[in-house]
């Protein structure tokens, strides 16, 4: 909330993460976002893709004009994000990747929350390996 306050910008949060938000920021407000909501940032439209798994309210932001998706902790170069916490779920993150990110064009650049960028096509070909590997 400090950055939002400093920039006079709202904190955007999927309501499925409200419980987690309230654990650390009980007195801070947020603006709810839902799957399919859009924002315009620097002249570019971003569309929210609800991608639960890392957390119940994880959201990726798809920018079709840029042929890009900002995946946060949902997808990295080399596989899905972490699901070792009590609020995370490996089968759910796999569903999010296959159902929400997998259908994007293969050349879509994935800007991850940590580490190097990749593409949807470079990652989705490993989906069956991730399923077999498990969490």
PDB file of C-alpha atoms in Angstrom:
ATOM      1  CA  UNK A   1       0.000   0.000   0.000  1.00  0.00           C
ATOM      2  CA  UNK A   2       2.948   2.372   0.531  1.00  0.00           C
ATOM      3  CA  UNK A   3       3.734   2.582  -3.184  1.00  0.00           C
ATOM      4  CA  UNK A   4       0.078   3.095  -4.039  1.00  0.00           C
ATOM      5  CA  UNK A   5      -0.157   5.864  -1.474  1.00  0.00           C
ATOM      6  CA  UNK A   6       3.030   7.519  -2.701  1.00  0.00           C
ATOM      7  CA  UNK A   7       1.787   7.500  -6.295  1.00  0.00           C
ATOM      8  CA  UNK A   8      -1.864   8.151  -5.446  1.00  0.00           C
ATOM      9  CA  UNK A   9      -2.678   4.921  -7.282  1.00  0.00           C
ATOM     10  CA  UNK A  10      -5.095   2.188  -6.228  1.00  0.00           C
ATOM     11  CA  UNK A  11      -3.962  -1.277  -5.209  1.00  0.00           C
ATOM     12  CA  UNK A  12      -5.660  -3.782  -7.520  1.00  0.00           C
ATOM     13  CA  UNK A  13      -6.488  -7.204  -6.129  1.00  0.00           C
ATOM     14  CA  UNK A  14      -8.577 -10.168  -7.148  1.00  0.00           C
ATOM     15  CA  UNK A  15     -11.069 -10.746  -4.314  1.00  0.00           C
ATOM     16  CA  UNK A  16      -9.937 -14.366  -3.932  1.00  0.00           C
ATOM     17  CA  UNK A  17      -6.750 -12.948  -2.363  1.00  0.00           C
ATOM     18  CA  UNK A  18      -8.528 -10.664   0.102  1.00  0.00           C
ATOM     19  CA  UNK A  19      -7.907 -13.002   3.054  1.00  0.00           C
ATOM     20  CA  UNK A  20      -4.160 -12.990   2.315  1.00  0.00           C
ATOM     21  CA  UNK A  21      -4.180  -9.198   1.861  1.00  0.00           C
ATOM     22  CA  UNK A  22      -5.957  -8.635   5.179  1.00  0.00           C
ATOM     23  CA  UNK A  23      -3.373 -10.775   6.996  1.00  0.00           C
ATOM     24  CA  UNK A  24      -0.651  -8.233   6.207  1.00  0.00           C
ATOM     25  CA  UNK A  25      -2.601  -5.047   5.436  1.00  0.00           C
ATOM     26  CA  UNK A  26      -5.725  -5.139   7.626  1.00  0.00           C
ATOM     27  CA  UNK A  27      -6.379  -1.416   7.376  1.00  0.00           C
ATOM     28  CA  UNK A  28      -5.564  -0.857   3.704  1.00  0.00           C
ATOM     29  CA  UNK A  29      -8.140  -0.731   0.964  1.00  0.00           C
ATOM     30  CA  UNK A  30      -7.868  -2.178  -2.505  1.00  0.00           C
ATOM     31  CA  UNK A  31      -9.854  -2.081  -5.703  1.00  0.00           C
ATOM     32  CA  UNK A  32     -11.257  -5.419  -6.847  1.00  0.00           C
ATOM     33  CA  UNK A  33     -10.388  -6.738 -10.264  1.00  0.00           C
ATOM     34  CA  UNK A  34     -12.046  -9.625 -12.051  1.00  0.00           C
ATOM     35  CA  UNK A  35     -11.166 -11.905 -14.911  1.00  0.00           C
ATOM     36  CA  UNK A  36     -11.514  -9.961 -18.144  1.00  0.00           C
ATOM     37  CA  UNK A  37     -11.201  -6.501 -16.600  1.00  0.00           C
ATOM     38  CA  UNK A  38      -9.045  -4.119 -18.598  1.00  0.00           C
ATOM     39  CA  UNK A  39      -6.670  -1.306 -17.735  1.00  0.00           C
ATOM     40  CA  UNK A  40      -4.929   1.158 -19.982  1.00  0.00           C
ATOM     41  CA  UNK A  41      -1.294   1.713 -19.003  1.00  0.00           C
ATOM     42  CA  UNK A  42       0.957   3.989 -21.050  1.00  0.00           C
ATOM     43  CA  UNK A  43      -1.511   3.726 -23.923  1.00  0.00           C
ATOM     44  CA  UNK A  44      -1.580  -0.084 -23.886  1.00  0.00           C
ATOM     45  CA  UNK A  45      -4.616  -2.146 -22.924  1.00  0.00           C
ATOM     46  CA  UNK A  46      -3.991  -4.888 -20.371  1.00  0.00           C
ATOM     47  CA  UNK A  47      -6.591  -7.599 -19.771  1.00  0.00           C
ATOM     48  CA  UNK A  48      -6.761  -9.471 -16.466  1.00  0.00           C
ATOM     49  CA  UNK A  49      -6.521 -13.260 -16.674  1.00  0.00           C
ATOM     50  CA  UNK A  50      -7.443 -14.896 -13.372  1.00  0.00           C
ATOM     51  CA  UNK A  51      -4.809 -17.623 -12.961  1.00  0.00           C
ATOM     52  CA  UNK A  52      -5.189 -19.179  -9.510  1.00  0.00           C
ATOM     53  CA  UNK A  53      -2.638 -21.646  -8.237  1.00  0.00           C
ATOM     54  CA  UNK A  54       0.241 -19.671  -6.754  1.00  0.00           C
ATOM     55  CA  UNK A  55      -2.465 -17.934  -4.759  1.00  0.00           C
ATOM     56  CA  UNK A  56      -6.254 -18.093  -5.095  1.00  0.00           C
ATOM     57  CA  UNK A  57      -6.383 -14.643  -6.659  1.00  0.00           C
ATOM     58  CA  UNK A  58      -3.317 -14.702  -8.895  1.00  0.00           C
ATOM     59  CA  UNK A  59      -3.766 -12.620 -12.030  1.00  0.00           C
ATOM     60  CA  UNK A  60      -1.728 -12.362 -15.212  1.00  0.00           C
ATOM     61  CA  UNK A  61      -2.010  -9.293 -17.424  1.00  0.00           C
ATOM     62  CA  UNK A  62      -2.257  -9.901 -21.166  1.00  0.00           C
ATOM     63  CA  UNK A  63      -1.217  -7.120 -23.539  1.00  0.00           C
ATOM     64  CA  UNK A  64      -2.251  -8.315 -27.014  1.00  0.00           C
ATOM     65  CA  UNK A  65      -0.938  -5.131 -28.674  1.00  0.00           C
ATOM     66  CA  UNK A  66       2.520  -5.945 -27.306  1.00  0.00           C
ATOM     67  CA  UNK A  67       2.204  -9.703 -27.881  1.00  0.00           C
ATOM     68  CA  UNK A  68       3.035 -10.077 -24.198  1.00  0.00           C
ATOM     69  CA  UNK A  69       1.712 -11.422 -20.935  1.00  0.00           C
ATOM     70  CA  UNK A  70       2.936 -10.406 -17.495  1.00  0.00           C
ATOM     71  CA  UNK A  71       2.736 -13.673 -15.581  1.00  0.00           C
ATOM     72  CA  UNK A  72       3.762 -12.705 -12.065  1.00  0.00           C
ATOM     73  CA  UNK A  73       4.298 -15.976 -10.195  1.00  0.00           C
ATOM     74  CA  UNK A  74       2.117 -18.159 -12.446  1.00  0.00           C
ATOM     75  CA  UNK A  75       4.630 -19.135 -15.137  1.00  0.00           C
ATOM     76  CA  UNK A  76       8.396 -18.862 -15.337  1.00  0.00           C
ATOM     77  CA  UNK A  77      11.045 -19.933 -17.788  1.00  0.00           C
ATOM     78  CA  UNK A  78      11.188 -23.630 -16.960  1.00  0.00           C
ATOM     79  CA  UNK A  79       7.772 -24.174 -15.441  1.00  0.00           C
ATOM     80  CA  UNK A  80       4.992 -23.163 -13.105  1.00  0.00           C
ATOM     81  CA  UNK A  81       5.391 -20.893 -10.121  1.00  0.00           C
ATOM     82  CA  UNK A  82       5.744 -22.119  -6.558  1.00  0.00           C
ATOM     83  CA  UNK A  83       2.819 -23.948  -4.964  1.00  0.00           C
ATOM     84  CA  UNK A  84       4.333 -25.077  -1.669  1.00  0.00           C
ATOM     85  CA  UNK A  85       2.297 -22.793   0.574  1.00  0.00           C
ATOM     86  CA  UNK A  86      -0.959 -23.656   2.294  1.00  0.00           C
ATOM     87  CA  UNK A  87      -2.902 -21.333  -0.022  1.00  0.00           C
ATOM     88  CA  UNK A  88      -1.227 -22.615  -3.217  1.00  0.00           C
ATOM     89  CA  UNK A  89      -2.241 -25.589  -5.337  1.00  0.00           C
ATOM     90  CA  UNK A  90      -0.216 -27.345  -8.047  1.00  0.00           C
ATOM     91  CA  UNK A  91      -3.129 -28.867 -10.031  1.00  0.00           C
ATOM     92  CA  UNK A  92      -4.816 -25.459 -10.035  1.00  0.00           C
ATOM     93  CA  UNK A  93      -1.756 -23.631 -11.362  1.00  0.00           C
ATOM     94  CA  UNK A  94      -1.451 -26.259 -14.098  1.00  0.00           C
ATOM     95  CA  UNK A  95      -5.102 -25.645 -15.046  1.00  0.00           C
ATOM     96  CA  UNK A  96      -4.422 -21.911 -15.143  1.00  0.00           C
ATOM     97  CA  UNK A  97      -1.410 -22.355 -17.395  1.00  0.00           C
ATOM     98  CA  UNK A  98      -3.117 -24.763 -19.787  1.00  0.00           C
ATOM     99  CA  UNK A  99      -6.476 -22.997 -19.823  1.00  0.00           C
ATOM    100  CA  UNK A 100      -5.518 -19.330 -19.678  1.00  0.00           C
ATOM    101  CA  UNK A 101      -1.933 -18.972 -20.935  1.00  0.00           C
ATOM    102  CA  UNK A 102      -1.655 -22.009 -23.208  1.00  0.00           C
ATOM    103  CA  UNK A 103      -4.263 -20.712 -25.689  1.00  0.00           C
ATOM    104  CA  UNK A 104      -2.322 -17.473 -26.233  1.00  0.00           C
ATOM    105  CA  UNK A 105      -0.234 -17.355 -29.426  1.00  0.00           C
ATOM    106  CA  UNK A 106       2.994 -19.309 -29.014  1.00  0.00           C
ATOM    107  CA  UNK A 107       5.115 -16.254 -29.750  1.00  0.00           C
ATOM    108  CA  UNK A 108       3.550 -14.333 -26.850  1.00  0.00           C
ATOM    109  CA  UNK A 109       6.411 -13.121 -24.651  1.00  0.00           C
ATOM    110  CA  UNK A 110       6.014 -14.082 -20.996  1.00  0.00           C
ATOM    111  CA  UNK A 111       7.429 -11.444 -18.667  1.00  0.00           C
ATOM    112  CA  UNK A 112       7.757 -13.316 -15.400  1.00  0.00           C
ATOM    113  CA  UNK A 113       7.705 -12.041 -11.859  1.00  0.00           C
ATOM    114  CA  UNK A 114      11.300 -13.247 -11.380  1.00  0.00           C
ATOM    115  CA  UNK A 115      14.043 -14.241 -13.772  1.00  0.00           C
ATOM    116  CA  UNK A 116      14.290 -14.340 -17.533  1.00  0.00           C
ATOM    117  CA  UNK A 117      11.473 -13.858 -20.005  1.00  0.00           C
ATOM    118  CA  UNK A 118      10.290 -16.706 -22.203  1.00  0.00           C
ATOM    119  CA  UNK A 119       7.438 -17.382 -24.622  1.00  0.00           C
ATOM    120  CA  UNK A 120       4.195 -19.273 -24.244  1.00  0.00           C
ATOM    121  CA  UNK A 121       5.289 -21.648 -27.009  1.00  0.00           C
ATOM    122  CA  UNK A 122       8.657 -22.393 -25.419  1.00  0.00           C
ATOM    123  CA  UNK A 123       6.993 -23.309 -22.137  1.00  0.00           C
ATOM    124  CA  UNK A 124       3.706 -25.018 -23.002  1.00  0.00           C
ATOM    125  CA  UNK A 125       5.508 -27.827 -24.870  1.00  0.00           C
ATOM    126  CA  UNK A 126       6.740 -28.990 -21.443  1.00  0.00           C
ATOM    127  CA  UNK A 127       3.260 -29.148 -19.899  1.00  0.00           C
ATOM    128  CA  UNK A 128       3.066 -32.963 -19.820  1.00  0.00           C
ATOM    129  CA  UNK A 129       6.478 -33.084 -18.110  1.00  0.00           C
ATOM    130  CA  UNK A 130       5.201 -30.731 -15.377  1.00  0.00           C
ATOM    131  CA  UNK A 131       2.121 -32.899 -14.881  1.00  0.00           C
ATOM    132  CA  UNK A 132       4.263 -36.046 -14.614  1.00  0.00           C
ATOM    133  CA  UNK A 133       6.720 -34.340 -12.260  1.00  0.00           C
ATOM    134  CA  UNK A 134       4.018 -33.124  -9.905  1.00  0.00           C
ATOM    135  CA  UNK A 135       4.560 -30.407  -7.359  1.00  0.00           C
TER     136      UNK A 135
END
